[in-house]
Coordinates of C-alpha atoms in Angstrom, one line a residue:
X1 CA 68.1 -98.2 83.8
X2 CA 68.0 -101.4 81.6
X3 CA 64.8 -103.4 82.2
X4 CA 64.7 -106.8 80.5
X5 CA 61.1 -107.9 80.5
X6 CA 62.1 -111.2 78.8
X7 CA 63.6 -112.6 82.0
X8 CA 61.5 -115.0 83.8
X9 CA 61.8 -116.0 87.5
X10 CA 64.3 -118.7 88.0
X11 CA 66.4 -117.9 85.0
X12 CA 69.9 -116.4 85.1
X13 CA 70.3 -112.8 83.9
X14 CA 70.3 -112.4 80.2
X15 CA 73.5 -111.6 78.3
X16 CA 72.1 -108.3 77.0
X17 CA 71.4 -107.2 80.6
X18 CA 74.9 -108.3 81.7
X19 CA 76.4 -106.3 78.9
X20 CA 74.3 -103.3 79.8
X21 CA 75.5 -103.5 83.4
X22 CA 79.1 -103.7 82.3
X23 CA 78.9 -100.7 79.9
X24 CA 77.2 -98.5 82.5
X25 CA 79.0 -95.7 84.2
X26 CA 76.6 -95.6 87.2
X27 CA 74.4 -98.3 88.7
X28 CA 71.6 -97.4 91.0
X29 CA 70.4 -100.3 93.2
X30 CA 67.0 -99.8 94.8
X31 CA 66.8 -102.3 97.7
X32 CA 63.2 -102.9 98.9
X33 CA 61.8 -105.3 101.5
X34 CA 61.3 -108.0 98.8
X35 CA 64.4 -107.3 96.7
X36 CA 65.9 -110.6 97.9
X37 CA 62.9 -112.6 96.7
X38 CA 64.3 -112.5 93.1
X39 CA 67.2 -114.7 92.2
X40 CA 68.0 -112.7 89.1
X41 CA 68.0 -109.4 91.1
X42 CA 70.6 -111.0 93.4
X43 CA 72.6 -112.1 90.3
X44 CA 72.4 -108.6 89.0
X45 CA 73.7 -107.2 92.3
X46 CA 76.7 -109.6 92.2
X47 CA 77.5 -108.5 88.6
X48 CA 77.1 -104.8 89.5
X49 CA 79.4 -105.0 92.5
X50 CA 82.0 -106.9 90.5
X51 CA 81.9 -104.1 88.0
X52 CA 82.5 -101.7 90.9
X53 CA 85.7 -103.5 91.8
X54 CA 87.0 -104.4 88.4
X55 CA 85.7 -101.5 86.2
X56 CA 85.6 -98.8 88.9
X57 CA 81.9 -98.3 88.2
X58 CA 80.0 -96.0 90.5
X59 CA 77.3 -97.7 92.5
X60 CA 74.6 -95.8 94.3
X61 CA 72.1 -97.4 96.7
X62 CA 68.5 -96.5 97.7
X63 CA 67.0 -98.3 100.7
X64 CA 63.2 -98.2 99.9
X65 CA 61.3 -99.1 103.1
X66 CA 64.0 -101.3 104.4
X67 CA 66.7 -100.8 107.1
X68 CA 70.3 -100.8 105.6
X69 CA 71.3 -102.9 108.6
X70 CA 68.8 -105.6 107.6
X71 CA 70.2 -105.7 104.1
X72 CA 73.8 -105.8 105.4
X73 CA 73.1 -108.6 107.9
X74 CA 70.2 -110.3 106.1
X75 CA 68.0 -110.1 109.1
X76 CA 64.4 -109.1 109.9
X77 CA 61.8 -109.4 107.2
X78 CA 64.5 -108.9 104.6
X79 CA 66.5 -111.8 106.0
X80 CA 63.4 -114.0 106.0
X81 CA 62.8 -113.4 102.3
X82 CA 66.4 -114.0 101.5
X83 CA 66.4 -117.3 103.3
X84 CA 63.4 -118.4 101.4
X85 CA 65.1 -117.6 98.1
X86 CA 68.2 -119.5 99.2
X87 CA 66.3 -122.7 99.9
X88 CA 67.3 -125.4 97.5
X89 CA 70.1 -123.3 96.1
X90 CA 73.8 -124.2 96.3
X91 CA 75.9 -123.0 99.1
X92 CA 78.1 -121.1 96.7
X93 CA 75.2 -119.1 95.4
X94 CA 74.1 -118.3 98.9
X95 CA 77.6 -117.2 99.8
X96 CA 77.9 -114.9 96.7
X97 CA 74.5 -113.3 97.3
X98 CA 75.1 -112.8 101.0
X99 CA 78.4 -111.1 100.3
X100 CA 76.9 -108.9 97.7
X101 CA 74.1 -107.8 100.0
X102 CA 76.6 -107.1 102.8
X103 CA 78.7 -105.0 100.4
X104 CA 75.6 -103.1 99.1
X105 CA 74.4 -102.5 102.7
X106 CA 77.8 -100.9 103.5
X107 CA 77.5 -98.4 100.6
X108 CA 76.2 -95.1 102.0
X109 CA 72.9 -94.4 100.2
X110 CA 69.6 -92.7 100.4
X111 CA 67.2 -94.1 103.1
X112 CA 63.6 -93.4 101.9
X113 CA 62.3 -93.5 105.5
X114 CA 64.2 -90.3 106.2
X115 CA 62.6 -88.3 103.4
X116 CA 59.2 -86.6 103.7
X117 CA 58.8 -86.3 100.0
X118 CA 59.6 -89.0 97.5
X119 CA 59.8 -86.6 94.6
X120 CA 62.4 -84.5 96.4
X121 CA 64.5 -87.6 97.1
X122 CA 64.4 -88.6 93.5
X123 CA 65.4 -85.1 92.4
X124 CA 68.5 -85.3 94.8
X125 CA 69.4 -88.7 93.3
X126 CA 69.1 -87.3 89.8
X127 CA 71.3 -84.3 90.7
X128 CA 73.9 -86.6 92.3
X129 CA 74.0 -88.7 89.2
X130 CA 74.4 -85.6 87.0
X131 CA 77.2 -84.3 89.2
X132 CA 79.0 -87.6 89.1
X133 CA 78.7 -87.9 85.4
X134 CA 80.0 -84.3 84.9
X135 CA 83.1 -85.0 87.0
X136 CA 84.0 -88.2 85.2
X137 CA 83.4 -87.1 81.6
X138 CA 86.7 -85.2 81.4
X139 CA 88.5 -88.3 82.4
X140 CA 86.8 -90.3 79.7
X141 CA 88.0 -88.0 77.0
X142 CA 91.6 -88.6 78.1
X143 CA 91.1 -92.3 77.2
X144 CA 90.1 -91.8 73.6
X145 CA 91.9 -94.9 72.4
X146 CA 89.1 -97.1 73.8
X147 CA 86.8 -95.6 71.1
X148 CA 89.0 -96.6 68.1
X149 CA 87.2 -100.0 67.7
X150 CA 83.7 -98.7 68.4
X151 CA 81.1 -97.2 66.1
X152 CA 80.2 -93.9 67.7
X153 CA 78.0 -90.9 67.1
X154 CA 79.5 -87.6 68.4
X155 CA 77.7 -84.2 68.2
X156 CA 79.8 -81.1 68.8
X157 CA 77.3 -78.3 69.2
X158 CA 78.1 -74.5 68.8
X159 CA 81.8 -74.9 68.3
X160 CA 83.6 -71.6 68.2
X161 CA 87.3 -72.5 68.6
X162 CA 89.5 -74.7 66.5
X163 CA 91.1 -76.2 69.6
X164 CA 87.8 -77.7 70.5
X165 CA 87.8 -79.7 67.3
X166 CA 91.4 -80.7 67.6
X167 CA 90.9 -81.9 71.2
X168 CA 87.7 -83.9 70.5
X169 CA 87.8 -85.0 66.9
X170 CA 91.2 -84.3 65.4
X171 CA 91.7 -87.7 63.6
X172 CA 89.2 -90.0 62.0
X173 CA 91.4 -92.9 63.2
X174 CA 90.3 -92.1 66.8
X175 CA 86.9 -93.8 66.0
X176 CA 85.7 -97.1 64.6
X177 CA 84.4 -97.6 61.1
X178 CA 80.9 -96.3 60.5
X179 CA 81.3 -93.5 63.1
X180 CA 79.6 -90.2 62.5
X181 CA 80.8 -86.8 63.9
X182 CA 78.4 -83.9 63.5
X183 CA 79.7 -80.4 64.1
X184 CA 77.5 -77.3 64.4
X185 CA 79.0 -73.8 64.3
X186 CA 78.4 -70.2 63.2
X187 CA 82.0 -69.9 62.0
X188 CA 82.4 -71.5 58.6
X189 CA 86.1 -70.9 58.6
X190 CA 86.5 -73.4 61.4
X191 CA 85.2 -76.2 59.2
X192 CA 87.6 -75.2 56.4
X193 CA 90.5 -75.0 58.8
X194 CA 89.7 -78.5 60.1
X195 CA 89.4 -79.8 56.5
X196 CA 85.7 -80.8 56.9
X197 CA 84.4 -81.3 53.4
X198 CA 80.8 -82.4 53.9
X199 CA 79.0 -79.2 55.0
X200 CA 75.3 -78.2 55.1
X201 CA 74.2 -74.6 55.5
X202 CA 71.1 -74.5 57.7
X203 CA 68.8 -71.8 56.5
X204 CA 66.2 -70.0 58.7
X205 CA 62.8 -71.7 58.7
X206 CA 60.2 -70.8 56.1
X207 CA 57.2 -68.7 57.1
X208 CA 55.0 -71.8 57.6
X209 CA 57.8 -73.6 59.5
X210 CA 58.3 -70.6 61.7
X211 CA 54.6 -70.5 62.5
X212 CA 54.7 -74.2 63.4
X213 CA 57.7 -73.7 65.7
X214 CA 56.1 -70.7 67.4
X215 CA 52.7 -72.4 67.9
X216 CA 54.4 -75.4 69.5
X217 CA 55.7 -73.2 72.3
X218 CA 53.0 -70.7 72.5
X219 CA 50.1 -73.2 72.7
X220 CA 52.1 -76.2 73.9
X221 CA 51.3 -79.3 71.8
X222 CA 49.4 -77.5 69.1
X223 CA 51.1 -76.7 65.9
X224 CA 48.2 -74.8 64.4
X225 CA 47.1 -71.3 65.5
X226 CA 43.7 -71.2 67.3
X227 CA 41.0 -69.0 66.0
X228 CA 41.6 -65.3 66.6
X229 CA 45.4 -65.5 67.0
X230 CA 46.4 -65.8 63.3
X231 CA 47.4 -62.1 62.8
X232 CA 49.1 -61.9 66.2
X233 CA 51.2 -65.0 65.3
X234 CA 52.1 -63.5 62.0
X235 CA 53.3 -60.4 63.8
X236 CA 55.3 -62.4 66.3
X237 CA 57.1 -64.6 63.8
X238 CA 57.9 -61.5 61.7
X239 CA 59.4 -59.8 64.8
X240 CA 61.6 -62.9 65.5
X241 CA 62.7 -62.9 61.8
X242 CA 61.9 -66.6 61.8
X243 CA 64.9 -67.3 64.1
X244 CA 64.2 -70.5 66.1
X245 CA 65.6 -69.3 69.4
X246 CA 63.5 -66.1 69.2
X247 CA 60.4 -68.1 68.2
X248 CA 60.8 -70.4 71.2
X249 CA 61.5 -67.7 73.8
X250 CA 58.7 -65.3 72.6
X251 CA 56.3 -68.2 72.2
X252 CA 57.0 -69.5 75.7
X253 CA 56.6 -66.0 77.2
X254 CA 53.2 -65.5 75.5
X255 CA 51.8 -69.0 76.4
X256 CA 48.6 -68.8 78.4
X257 CA 48.1 -65.0 77.9
X258 CA 45.0 -63.3 76.6
X259 CA 44.8 -61.7 73.2
X260 CA 45.0 -58.2 74.7
X261 CA 48.2 -59.3 76.6
X262 CA 49.7 -60.5 73.3
X263 CA 48.8 -57.2 71.6
X264 CA 50.5 -55.2 74.4
X265 CA 53.6 -57.4 74.4
X266 CA 54.0 -57.4 70.6
X267 CA 53.5 -53.6 70.5
X268 CA 56.3 -53.2 73.0
X269 CA 58.6 -55.5 70.9
X270 CA 57.8 -53.6 67.8
X271 CA 58.9 -50.4 69.5
X272 CA 62.1 -52.1 70.7
X273 CA 63.2 -53.5 67.4
X274 CA 64.3 -51.0 64.7
X275 CA 63.0 -51.7 61.3
X276 CA 65.1 -54.3 59.5
X277 CA 67.3 -55.3 62.5
X278 CA 67.3 -58.9 63.7
X279 CA 66.1 -60.0 67.1
X280 CA 69.4 -59.4 69.0
X281 CA 70.5 -60.4 72.5
X282 CA 69.7 -56.8 73.6
X283 CA 66.0 -57.1 72.5
X284 CA 65.6 -60.7 73.8
X285 CA 66.6 -59.3 77.2
X286 CA 63.5 -57.1 77.0
X287 CA 61.3 -60.2 76.7
X288 CA 61.9 -60.8 80.4
X289 CA 59.9 -57.8 81.5
X290 CA 56.5 -57.7 83.0
X291 CA 53.4 -56.8 81.1
X292 CA 53.2 -53.5 83.0
X293 CA 54.4 -50.4 81.2
X294 CA 55.7 -49.0 84.6
X295 CA 57.9 -52.0 85.5
X296 CA 61.6 -51.8 84.9
X297 CA 63.2 -54.2 82.5
X298 CA 65.0 -57.3 83.7
X299 CA 68.5 -57.0 82.2
X300 CA 71.7 -58.9 82.2
X301 CA 74.1 -56.4 83.6
X302 CA 77.1 -58.7 83.9
X303 CA 79.4 -60.0 81.2
X304 CA 77.7 -63.5 81.4
X305 CA 76.8 -64.5 77.9
X306 CA 73.1 -64.8 77.0
X307 CA 73.3 -68.6 76.5
X308 CA 74.9 -69.0 79.9
X309 CA 72.3 -66.8 81.5
X310 CA 69.4 -68.9 80.1
X311 CA 71.1 -72.2 81.0
X312 CA 71.3 -71.0 84.6
X313 CA 67.6 -70.3 84.9
X314 CA 65.2 -72.7 86.5
X315 CA 62.4 -70.9 84.7
X316 CA 60.2 -67.9 85.1
X317 CA 57.8 -67.2 88.0
X318 CA 54.7 -65.2 87.0
X319 CA 53.2 -63.4 90.0
X320 CA 49.8 -62.0 89.2
X321 CA 48.9 -59.3 91.7
X322 CA 45.1 -59.5 91.6
X323 CA 43.6 -57.1 94.1
X324 CA 43.9 -55.4 97.5
X325 CA 41.3 -56.0 100.2
X326 CA 40.4 -53.4 102.8
X327 CA 43.7 -51.6 102.6
X328 CA 44.7 -49.0 105.1
X329 CA 43.6 -45.3 104.6
X330 CA 46.6 -43.0 104.2
X331 CA 45.1 -39.9 102.6
X332 CA 42.1 -37.9 103.9
X333 CA 39.4 -40.5 103.0
X334 CA 41.2 -43.2 100.9
X335 CA 44.6 -44.2 99.5
X336 CA 46.4 -44.4 96.1
X337 CA 47.9 -47.9 96.4
X338 CA 50.5 -49.7 94.3
X339 CA 52.5 -52.8 95.0
X340 CA 56.3 -53.5 94.7
X341 CA 57.3 -57.1 94.6
X342 CA 61.0 -58.0 95.2
X343 CA 62.8 -61.3 94.5
X344 CA 66.5 -61.3 94.9
X345 CA 67.9 -58.1 93.4
X346 CA 64.9 -57.5 91.1
X347 CA 62.0 -55.2 92.1
X348 CA 58.9 -54.9 89.9
X349 CA 56.0 -52.5 90.4
X350 CA 52.2 -52.4 89.6
X351 CA 50.4 -49.3 88.4
X352 CA 49.0 -46.8 90.9
X353 CA 45.2 -47.1 91.5
X354 CA 43.8 -43.8 92.7
X355 CA 41.4 -43.4 95.6
X356 CA 40.6 -47.0 96.2
X357 CA 41.3 -49.2 99.3
X358 CA 40.0 -52.3 97.4
X359 CA 42.0 -51.9 94.1
X360 CA 42.0 -54.4 91.3
X361 CA 45.4 -54.5 89.6
X362 CA 45.4 -57.9 87.8
X363 CA 49.0 -57.2 86.9
X364 CA 51.5 -59.9 85.9
X365 CA 55.0 -59.5 87.2
X366 CA 57.5 -62.0 85.8
X367 CA 60.7 -63.0 87.6
X368 CA 63.6 -65.2 86.3
X369 CA 64.3 -67.8 89.0
X370 CA 67.8 -69.2 89.6
X371 CA 67.5 -70.0 93.2
X372 CA 64.4 -72.0 94.4
X373 CA 65.0 -71.0 98.0
X374 CA 64.6 -67.2 97.5
X375 CA 61.7 -65.6 99.3
X376 CA 59.4 -63.1 97.5
X377 CA 58.8 -59.8 99.4
X378 CA 55.6 -57.8 98.7
X379 CA 55.1 -54.2 99.9
X380 CA 52.1 -51.9 99.4
X381 CA 52.6 -48.2 99.2
X382 CA 50.3 -45.1 99.0
X383 CA 51.4 -42.8 96.2
X384 CA 51.9 -39.2 97.2
X385 CA 52.7 -36.3 94.9
X386 CA 54.6 -33.9 97.2
X387 CA 55.8 -36.2 100.0
X388 CA 57.5 -39.6 100.2
X389 CA 55.1 -42.5 99.5
X390 CA 53.6 -44.0 102.7
X391 CA 54.0 -47.7 103.4
X392 CA 50.8 -49.7 103.7
X393 CA 52.1 -53.0 105.0
X394 CA 54.2 -55.9 103.6
X395 CA 54.1 -59.7 103.3
X396 CA 56.4 -62.6 102.3
X397 CA 55.5 -65.2 99.7
X398 CA 57.1 -68.6 100.4
X399 CA 57.3 -70.2 96.9
X400 CA 58.9 -73.5 98.0
X401 CA 55.6 -75.5 98.3
X402 CA 54.7 -74.4 94.8
X403 CA 58.0 -75.4 93.3
X404 CA 57.9 -78.7 95.1
X405 CA 54.5 -79.4 93.5
X406 CA 55.9 -78.4 90.1
X407 CA 58.8 -80.9 90.5
X408 CA 56.2 -83.7 90.7
X409 CA 55.8 -83.3 86.9
X410 CA 52.0 -83.9 87.1
X411 CA 50.1 -84.4 83.9
X412 CA 46.5 -85.1 82.8
X413 CA 44.7 -84.1 86.0
X414 CA 41.1 -83.0 85.9
X415 CA 40.6 -79.2 85.9
X416 CA 40.2 -77.9 89.5
X417 CA 42.1 -80.9 91.1
X418 CA 43.6 -79.8 94.4
X419 CA 47.2 -81.0 94.6
X420 CA 48.0 -79.7 98.0
X421 CA 46.8 -77.2 100.6
X422 CA 49.0 -74.9 102.7
X423 CA 47.5 -73.7 106.0
X424 CA 48.1 -70.3 107.6
X425 CA 50.9 -70.4 110.2
X426 CA 53.4 -68.2 111.9
X427 CA 55.9 -69.2 109.2
X428 CA 53.8 -67.6 106.4
X429 CA 51.6 -64.6 105.8
X430 CA 48.5 -66.4 104.6
X431 CA 45.2 -64.9 105.7
X432 CA 43.5 -68.2 104.8
X433 CA 44.4 -71.7 103.4
X434 CA 46.1 -71.6 100.0
X435 CA 45.5 -74.3 97.5
X436 CA 47.8 -75.4 94.6
X437 CA 45.4 -76.4 91.8
X438 CA 45.6 -78.0 88.4
X439 CA 44.0 -75.5 86.1
X440 CA 43.9 -75.7 82.3
X441 CA 46.9 -77.9 82.0
X442 CA 49.1 -76.2 84.5
X443 CA 49.6 -75.8 88.3
X444 CA 48.6 -72.5 89.8
X445 CA 48.6 -71.3 93.5
X446 CA 46.2 -68.7 94.8
X447 CA 47.2 -66.8 97.9
X448 CA 45.5 -64.2 100.1
X449 CA 48.3 -62.5 102.1
X450 CA 47.7 -60.7 105.3
X451 CA 49.8 -57.5 105.4
X452 CA 52.1 -57.0 108.3
X453 CA 53.1 -53.8 110.1
X454 CA 49.8 -52.1 109.3
X455 CA 46.4 -51.9 111.0
X456 CA 44.5 -53.7 108.2
X457 CA 44.7 -55.0 104.6
X458 CA 45.2 -58.1 102.5
X459 CA 46.5 -58.7 99.0
X460 CA 45.4 -61.5 96.7
X461 CA 48.0 -63.0 94.3
X462 CA 48.4 -66.0 92.0
X463 CA 51.6 -67.9 91.2
X464 CA 52.2 -69.5 87.7
X465 CA 55.3 -71.1 86.2
X466 CA 56.7 -70.6 82.8
X467 CA 59.2 -73.1 81.4
X468 CA 62.0 -71.6 79.2
X469 CA 63.7 -73.6 76.4
X470 CA 67.4 -74.4 77.1
X471 CA 67.0 -73.5 80.7
X472 CA 68.2 -75.7 83.6
X473 CA 64.6 -76.4 84.6
X474 CA 63.2 -77.6 87.9

């Protein structure tokens, strides 16, 4: 969006705004009830639709609280506002504006009145824009000659094939004077083969720089270690060999955890990494495991590269299995319960608590999320030594309301602020109302689940979200 605050009502649109409209690939026109009250908004619309015809620009429309038919025919409240704007204007201006509104009303767009959640609508629009840009970018590269008179900045990241350089930046004459092309690669021979003279070898961060990078992700906006974490941070950066990718991933994974959780996770990593070896893809895969020693590792079993796997992630869902309440008795006087949580193909497990129908696990199970529509299945079992484990009920966790709240990108709310409440219904397994709350700078959801297919029992869990660097994100 180009927003020119220097335009006053009654003036024509500024040349800078006209140029911005003409250079855009996509224009999104938000038509509200009072859109037609602004003469320069109408002039912008005329310019945008002209670019649609002449420059084949993509135009998307959003009807915000107004009927598309009212825009198309200039009737109702929208038409009344339009007529007031046209008073004392020339007939030619009225004709151009009317035709532009008719054309805009005929473009199939998003009608806000048909959406229950504004944030979800905005997300869909953003996704549509991204998809349209991705489908047109390949066509743009076929028309490289249009760049020969322009000063451009091009960054080619992680190049691993000479053909990529030849296709995108083979000749300096392709670009205008003053242009800059930056190439990053792990293969120095490619730069030599392409006759690139100005090279810079990027070294790993220093010890202090690594600490700053790690703290930025482990403690969010802090670049200095809080009291009590100094030795743990030193161990973590040493394990990562100061490599930025490892610092970011490990820091993000440890964010919000207690010192004892750090100690346990770092101890596991120290066991995984052989002395003197770098933090490889194999060991980074281990980072995606739960804090429980009995939980299987989340591994990439396919041939999909690590970078591709991370970029396909929305993030990580941390499910804290807190406790069981009045669980069923499956042994003589008690039970030895444990919980298995399943999401997609991944199954994670809590420890067994012996002889307790009100066990406290407080166990974090972490799932990589690629599909926001997946349902989480929770099953409680009684551990038996000589016979198959008995089932003690199951429940489903519907995570969509929590993910929808995360998509709102809330910031700066007071601690304990209730964002939304989900009531028990036949569509969920809630024993009581569940609240999504802003707590210590992040959204969490506490749930008490009523177990099905059993005479009694409830399980209390908490949902938390972990953002991962370079992932797709919500």
